[in-house]
Short mmCIF file of C-alpha atoms in Angstrom, two decimals:
data_model
loop_
_atom_site.label_atom_id
_atom_site.label_comp_id
_atom_site.label_asym_id
_atom_site.label_seq_id
_atom_site.Cartn_x
_atom_site.Cartn_y
_atom_site.Cartn_z
CA UNK P 1 130.66 100.76 38.74
CA UNK P 2 131.46 97.56 40.42
CA UNK P 3 130.17 98.10 43.87
CA UNK P 4 129.45 95.93 46.74
CA UNK P 5 125.69 95.95 47.75
CA UNK P 6 124.73 94.94 51.11
CA UNK P 7 121.12 95.45 52.31
CA UNK P 8 120.51 97.91 49.39
CA UNK P 9 123.12 100.13 49.89
CA UNK P 10 126.28 100.59 47.87
CA UNK P 11 129.82 100.51 48.73
CA UNK P 12 132.82 101.17 46.48
CA UNK P 13 135.20 99.55 48.99
CA UNK P 14 135.19 95.61 49.33
CA UNK P 15 137.58 95.90 52.27
CA UNK P 16 135.94 95.93 55.77
CA UNK P 17 138.00 96.45 58.84
CA UNK P 18 137.71 96.09 62.44
CA UNK P 19 138.83 99.05 64.78
CA UNK P 20 140.50 96.99 67.82
CA UNK P 21 143.92 96.05 68.67
CA UNK P 22 145.49 99.26 67.71
CA UNK P 23 147.79 101.20 69.82
CA UNK P 24 145.88 104.18 70.21
CA UNK P 25 143.02 106.15 68.20
CA UNK P 26 145.27 108.08 66.09
CA UNK P 27 146.70 104.80 64.62
CA UNK P 28 143.19 103.33 64.57
CA UNK P 29 141.88 106.32 62.48
CA UNK P 30 145.04 106.69 60.10
CA UNK P 31 144.89 102.69 59.13
CA UNK P 32 141.00 102.85 58.70
CA UNK P 33 141.44 105.82 56.38
CA UNK P 34 144.29 104.44 54.57
CA UNK P 35 142.53 100.81 54.13
CA UNK P 36 139.91 102.73 52.36
CA UNK P 37 137.15 100.88 54.13
CA UNK P 38 133.79 102.16 54.33
CA UNK P 39 132.28 99.54 56.52
CA UNK P 40 134.00 99.46 59.96
CA UNK P 41 133.20 96.87 62.91
CA UNK P 42 133.03 98.28 66.48
CA UNK P 43 132.44 96.45 69.89
CA UNK P 44 129.82 97.16 72.43
CA UNK P 45 131.03 97.15 76.09
CA UNK P 46 130.28 98.21 79.40
CA UNK P 47 131.47 101.90 80.23
CA UNK P 48 133.87 102.15 83.03
CA UNK P 49 131.79 103.74 85.80
CA UNK P 50 133.48 106.93 87.45
CA UNK P 51 136.19 106.99 84.65
CA UNK P 52 134.64 108.18 81.63
CA UNK P 53 134.79 112.00 81.97
CA UNK P 54 137.70 112.51 79.96
CA UNK P 55 138.33 109.48 77.96
CA UNK P 56 138.22 109.89 74.25
CA UNK P 57 135.44 107.91 72.40
CA UNK P 58 136.13 105.64 69.56
CA UNK P 59 132.98 107.25 67.91
CA UNK P 60 134.59 110.96 67.98
CA UNK P 61 137.62 109.63 66.00
CA UNK P 62 135.45 107.38 63.53
CA UNK P 63 132.08 109.37 62.99
CA UNK P 64 128.99 107.46 61.84
CA UNK P 65 128.50 110.15 59.49
CA UNK P 66 131.84 109.20 57.93
CA UNK P 67 131.58 105.27 58.02
CA UNK P 68 129.07 102.83 57.98
CA UNK P 69 129.58 101.39 61.55
CA UNK P 70 129.00 97.49 62.25
CA UNK P 71 128.36 96.81 65.65
CA UNK P 72 129.58 93.42 66.43
CA UNK P 73 128.56 90.73 69.34
CA UNK P 74 132.33 89.61 69.79
CA UNK P 75 132.79 87.83 73.25
CA UNK P 76 128.94 86.79 73.15
CA UNK P 77 128.35 82.87 74.00
CA UNK P 78 124.63 82.99 73.99
CA UNK P 79 121.60 83.96 71.87
CA UNK P 80 120.57 86.14 74.56
CA UNK P 81 123.94 88.09 75.23
CA UNK P 82 124.11 88.47 71.44
CA UNK P 83 120.59 89.57 70.92
CA UNK P 84 120.86 92.28 73.83
CA UNK P 85 124.12 93.59 72.82
CA UNK P 86 122.70 94.44 69.27
CA UNK P 87 119.77 95.87 70.65
CA UNK P 88 121.70 98.12 72.84
CA UNK P 89 123.86 98.94 69.47
CA UNK P 90 120.98 100.01 67.53
CA UNK P 91 119.93 102.28 70.35
CA UNK P 92 123.51 103.57 70.63
CA UNK P 93 123.87 104.10 66.94
CA UNK P 94 120.32 105.83 66.57
CA UNK P 95 118.41 103.12 64.99
CA UNK P 96 121.23 101.74 62.74
CA UNK P 97 120.19 98.19 61.97
CA UNK P 98 122.99 96.74 59.80
CA UNK P 99 125.09 94.57 62.33
CA UNK P 100 127.61 91.63 62.52
CA UNK P 101 126.35 88.85 64.48
CA UNK P 102 128.75 86.03 65.91
CA UNK P 103 128.23 83.74 68.57
CA UNK P 104 130.77 82.05 69.71
CA UNK P 105 131.11 78.43 71.00
CA UNK P 106 134.70 78.10 72.52
CA UNK P 107 136.99 80.59 74.30
CA UNK P 108 140.23 78.70 73.05
CA UNK P 109 139.49 78.72 69.16
CA UNK P 110 136.68 81.22 69.00
CA UNK P 111 134.83 78.78 66.54
CA UNK P 112 131.48 80.30 66.15
CA UNK P 113 128.29 78.01 67.93
CA UNK P 114 126.21 77.67 64.65
CA UNK P 115 123.02 76.39 65.97
CA UNK P 116 123.16 79.55 68.63
CA UNK P 117 123.86 81.67 65.56
CA UNK P 118 120.85 80.76 63.60
CA UNK P 119 118.70 80.94 66.66
CA UNK P 120 119.90 84.63 67.29
CA UNK P 121 119.78 85.39 63.55
CA UNK P 122 116.05 84.47 63.30
CA UNK P 123 115.26 86.69 66.47
CA UNK P 124 117.45 89.57 65.25
CA UNK P 125 115.65 89.53 61.49
CA UNK P 126 112.21 89.35 62.99
CA UNK P 127 113.12 92.67 64.89
CA UNK P 128 114.10 94.09 61.67
CA UNK P 129 118.00 94.08 62.10
CA UNK P 130 119.94 93.60 58.76
CA UNK P 131 122.31 90.82 59.88
CA UNK P 132 125.55 90.18 58.41
CA UNK P 133 126.77 86.61 59.91
CA UNK P 134 129.75 85.21 60.88
CA UNK P 135 129.91 81.60 60.39
CA UNK P 136 131.85 78.57 59.90
CA UNK P 137 133.00 77.42 56.20
CA UNK P 138 129.86 74.95 56.07
CA UNK P 139 127.97 75.50 52.85
CA UNK P 140 124.73 74.19 54.25
CA UNK P 141 124.67 76.18 57.21
CA UNK P 142 125.70 79.33 55.01
CA UNK P 143 122.44 78.53 52.75
CA UNK P 144 120.37 78.10 55.69
CA UNK P 145 121.48 81.66 56.96
CA UNK P 146 120.97 82.98 53.90
CA UNK P 147 117.30 81.67 53.73
CA UNK P 148 116.26 82.96 56.92
CA UNK P 149 117.20 86.19 55.63
CA UNK P 150 120.66 87.52 56.66
CA UNK P 151 121.84 90.17 54.30
CA UNK P 152 125.46 88.68 54.21
CA UNK P 153 127.02 85.41 54.81
CA UNK P 154 130.69 85.92 56.58
CA UNK P 155 132.43 82.57 56.74
CA UNK P 156 135.80 82.14 58.53
CA UNK P 157 138.90 81.73 56.56
CA UNK P 158 140.78 80.49 59.45
CA UNK P 159 140.29 81.22 63.48
CA UNK P 160 139.68 84.72 64.39
CA UNK P 161 143.13 86.23 65.01
CA UNK P 162 145.00 83.33 63.82
CA UNK P 163 146.26 84.98 60.39
CA UNK P 164 146.45 81.33 59.10
CA UNK P 165 144.91 82.33 55.76
CA UNK P 166 142.29 80.38 53.65
CA UNK P 167 142.28 76.66 55.12
CA UNK P 168 139.37 75.68 52.95
CA UNK P 169 138.95 77.49 49.61
CA UNK P 170 136.81 74.60 48.24
CA UNK P 171 134.25 75.19 50.86
CA UNK P 172 134.41 78.85 50.25
CA UNK P 173 133.73 78.16 46.73
CA UNK P 174 130.73 76.32 47.30
CA UNK P 175 129.45 78.65 49.61
CA UNK P 176 130.18 81.31 46.92
CA UNK P 177 128.45 79.53 44.18
CA UNK P 178 125.47 78.64 46.22
CA UNK P 179 124.63 82.40 47.69
CA UNK P 180 122.54 85.14 46.34
CA UNK P 181 123.69 87.60 49.18
CA UNK P 182 127.32 88.82 49.59
CA UNK P 183 129.76 86.44 50.75
CA UNK P 184 132.38 88.14 52.67
CA UNK P 185 135.30 86.21 54.42
CA UNK P 186 135.58 87.19 57.87
CA UNK P 187 138.71 86.13 60.25
CA UNK P 188 141.96 84.59 59.67
CA UNK P 189 143.44 86.39 56.70
CA UNK P 190 147.03 87.07 57.64
CA UNK P 191 148.57 88.81 54.80
CA UNK P 192 147.92 90.53 51.38
CA UNK P 193 147.77 87.21 49.39
CA UNK P 194 145.37 85.67 51.51
CA UNK P 195 142.83 88.64 50.84
CA UNK P 196 143.80 88.41 47.20
CA UNK P 197 143.14 84.69 47.19
CA UNK P 198 139.65 85.38 48.58
CA UNK P 199 138.78 87.84 46.21
CA UNK P 200 140.06 85.74 43.39
CA UNK P 201 137.81 82.80 44.57
CA UNK P 202 134.89 85.21 44.06
CA UNK P 203 134.24 86.77 47.63
CA UNK P 204 132.42 89.80 47.44
CA UNK P 205 134.54 91.38 50.29
CA UNK P 206 136.90 90.43 52.96
CA UNK P 207 136.72 91.58 56.72
CA UNK P 208 139.62 91.64 58.89
CA UNK P 209 141.09 93.36 61.83
CA UNK P 210 144.16 91.66 63.22
CA UNK P 211 145.86 91.19 60.17
CA UNK P 212 146.19 94.94 60.07
CA UNK P 213 146.28 95.97 63.57
CA UNK P 214 148.93 93.21 64.56
CA UNK P 215 151.12 94.11 61.67
CA UNK P 216 154.55 95.83 62.48
CA UNK P 217 153.54 98.76 60.44
CA UNK P 218 149.71 98.69 60.75
CA UNK P 219 149.18 101.64 58.19
CA UNK P 220 151.27 100.30 55.64
CA UNK P 221 149.47 97.23 56.08
CA UNK P 222 146.34 98.79 55.56
CA UNK P 223 147.76 100.11 52.26
CA UNK P 224 148.38 96.60 51.19
CA UNK P 225 145.27 95.03 52.14
CA UNK P 226 143.44 97.61 50.14
CA UNK P 227 145.49 97.15 47.07
CA UNK P 228 145.27 93.30 47.46
CA UNK P 229 141.29 93.16 47.67
CA UNK P 230 141.09 95.45 44.60
CA UNK P 231 143.63 93.03 42.80
CA UNK P 232 141.89 90.07 43.71
CA UNK P 233 138.59 91.59 42.53
CA UNK P 234 139.87 92.52 39.28
CA UNK P 235 141.37 89.24 38.57
CA UNK P 236 138.29 87.80 39.28
CA UNK P 237 136.48 89.60 37.28
CA UNK P 238 138.92 89.59 34.28
CA UNK P 239 138.80 85.62 34.68
CA UNK P 240 141.91 83.91 35.06
CA UNK P 241 143.67 81.83 32.38
CA UNK P 242 143.19 77.96 32.30
CA UNK P 243 145.80 76.11 34.34
CA UNK P 244 147.86 73.84 31.89
CA UNK P 245 150.47 71.73 33.44
CA UNK P 246 151.92 70.09 30.07
CA UNK P 247 150.80 72.62 27.49
CA UNK P 248 153.53 75.27 27.92
CA UNK P 249 152.89 77.79 25.21
CA UNK P 250 155.27 80.83 24.83
CA UNK P 251 154.15 84.45 24.85
CA UNK P 252 156.44 85.35 22.08
CA UNK P 253 156.50 84.25 18.58
CA UNK P 254 157.94 80.91 18.09
CA UNK P 255 159.36 81.93 14.24
CA UNK P 256 161.98 84.59 13.65
CA UNK P 257 164.36 83.69 16.52
CA UNK P 258 167.81 84.93 15.30
CA UNK P 259 169.94 82.91 17.50
CA UNK P 260 168.82 79.65 16.08
CA UNK P 261 171.23 80.18 12.85
CA UNK P 262 174.38 82.04 12.43
CA UNK P 263 175.26 81.95 8.65
CA UNK P 264 175.30 78.33 7.76
CA UNK P 265 175.91 76.95 11.08
CA UNK P 266 173.30 75.91 12.92
CA UNK P 267 173.82 76.61 16.85
CA UNK P 268 170.64 76.34 18.19
CA UNK P 269 168.94 73.24 19.61
CA UNK P 270 169.56 70.19 17.13
CA UNK P 271 165.85 69.57 16.94
CA UNK P 272 164.91 73.05 15.93
CA UNK A 1 117.77 104.33 100.25
CA UNK A 2 117.77 102.21 96.94
CA UNK A 3 120.34 99.95 95.57
CA UNK A 4 121.05 99.82 91.86
CA UNK A 5 123.48 97.24 89.90
CA UNK A 6 125.20 99.31 87.46
CA UNK A 7 127.52 97.31 84.98
CA UNK A 8 127.88 94.51 87.63
CA UNK A 9 128.48 97.17 90.28
CA UNK A 10 126.29 97.97 93.16
CA UNK A 11 125.57 101.41 94.02
CA UNK A 12 123.55 103.06 96.62
CA UNK A 13 121.17 106.16 96.26
CA UNK A 14 119.68 108.31 99.00
CA UNK A 15 116.14 108.32 97.06
CA UNK A 16 114.68 107.17 93.70
CA UNK A 17 116.08 108.65 90.82
CA UNK A 18 115.26 108.68 87.04
CA UNK A 19 117.37 107.70 84.17
CA UNK A 20 118.27 111.13 83.43
CA UNK A 21 119.47 111.69 87.01
CA UNK A 22 121.47 108.55 86.78
CA UNK A 23 123.25 109.90 83.66
CA UNK A 24 124.12 113.04 85.37
CA UNK A 25 125.45 110.96 88.25
CA UNK A 26 127.64 109.00 86.01
CA UNK A 27 128.84 111.99 84.09
CA UNK A 28 127.75 110.49 80.77
CA UNK A 29 125.65 113.28 79.38
CA UNK A 30 127.68 114.42 76.47
CA UNK A 31 128.76 110.69 75.74
CA UNK A 32 127.28 108.31 73.04
CA UNK A 33 126.06 105.41 75.04
CA UNK A 34 122.84 103.10 75.20
CA UNK A 35 121.21 102.04 78.49
CA UNK A 36 119.26 98.64 79.27
CA UNK A 37 117.31 98.12 82.37
CA UNK A 38 116.62 94.72 83.62
CA UNK A 39 117.31 93.46 80.12
CA UNK A 40 115.13 95.82 78.10
CA UNK A 41 116.13 98.85 76.26
CA UNK A 42 115.68 102.29 77.72
CA UNK A 43 114.74 104.55 74.75
CA UNK A 44 116.32 108.26 75.24
CA UNK A 45 113.01 109.53 74.89
CA UNK A 46 112.22 107.83 78.40
CA UNK A 47 114.98 109.03 80.42
CA UNK A 48 113.18 111.39 82.47
CA UNK A 49 110.22 109.18 82.92
CA UNK A 50 111.52 106.17 83.90
CA UNK A 51 112.13 106.14 87.52
CA UNK A 52 114.78 103.58 88.89
CA UNK A 53 113.73 101.10 91.79
CA UNK A 54 115.59 99.24 94.16
CA UNK A 55 117.31 96.16 92.64
CA UNK A 56 117.26 97.41 89.00
CA UNK A 57 120.01 95.82 86.98
CA UNK A 58 121.32 98.37 84.58
CA UNK A 59 123.89 98.25 81.82
CA UNK A 60 125.33 101.02 80.20
CA UNK A 61 127.39 100.42 77.16
CA UNK A 62 129.54 102.63 74.55
CA UNK A 63 131.23 101.53 71.32
CA UNK A 64 134.67 100.39 71.69
CA UNK A 65 137.35 99.29 69.03
CA UNK A 66 136.53 95.76 68.12
CA UNK A 67 136.62 93.38 64.96
#
């Protein structure tokens, strides 16, 4: 089986999805189920004091027994906030240690602050977290994050929520070529072809949220993304043909084309 | 009278309470949540032991949809 292995655990799906921005929990659940994802991200937020009694809880809809939950540090701009958030997440999820670390640097672009990300990752790894790390598409930084012990490197394709697709496939290629842990494109995928291109490059997986949740029909897009990731993976494994601009080669036999002659009268191209 | 800051909001209590009593007060007992007190996680096993004191800063969090 061609499985995705992260921190020693094996997954059949290479599509990881977020659970934000859906219109209601029912849509969240249906989209997640349709995507086939086994790893799903969740955010950790303050509970509404005094308003919690009858509110449905995300974990009632997407059970930790059914999915590998990946708590994130979305919205954290400092090492301290990110580390505290994931300690809370581990307590919330009964000691679950697989986490998605992101330390943001700028509210307008949501670009990661890679210096703070490195520091936070070091602290979390010392505390036995298994860190899947959101980062820029800088190959040197990606390597450093791997060397300090991150279990997956998750470079952006383009800005979070932008849907701009893969802006720098060459950097991604270098990151993939250098990495010994899974490389998962996180952020920026807009439509199915973006996910396929990421997988064709050799990414081990793709993580997305807005591309599905902000589609006009999120459940249909979840289905498209599932196929896109599978297609891209198969194409990568199959090994694409070489690109040859000027050596066109027909797929059908060159000889025996009936239209070239009709009786003695040549009607095909003069040179043929 | 003690004052606690819970998720950034001030709340007053007649007498010191432990974390279990706070959970009851917040109607959270059947929810999945985690608590941090003054920057440190409060493990579930210590809910009944930890007595909250005036000025404590508490964060009570749940999992929500996110990417």
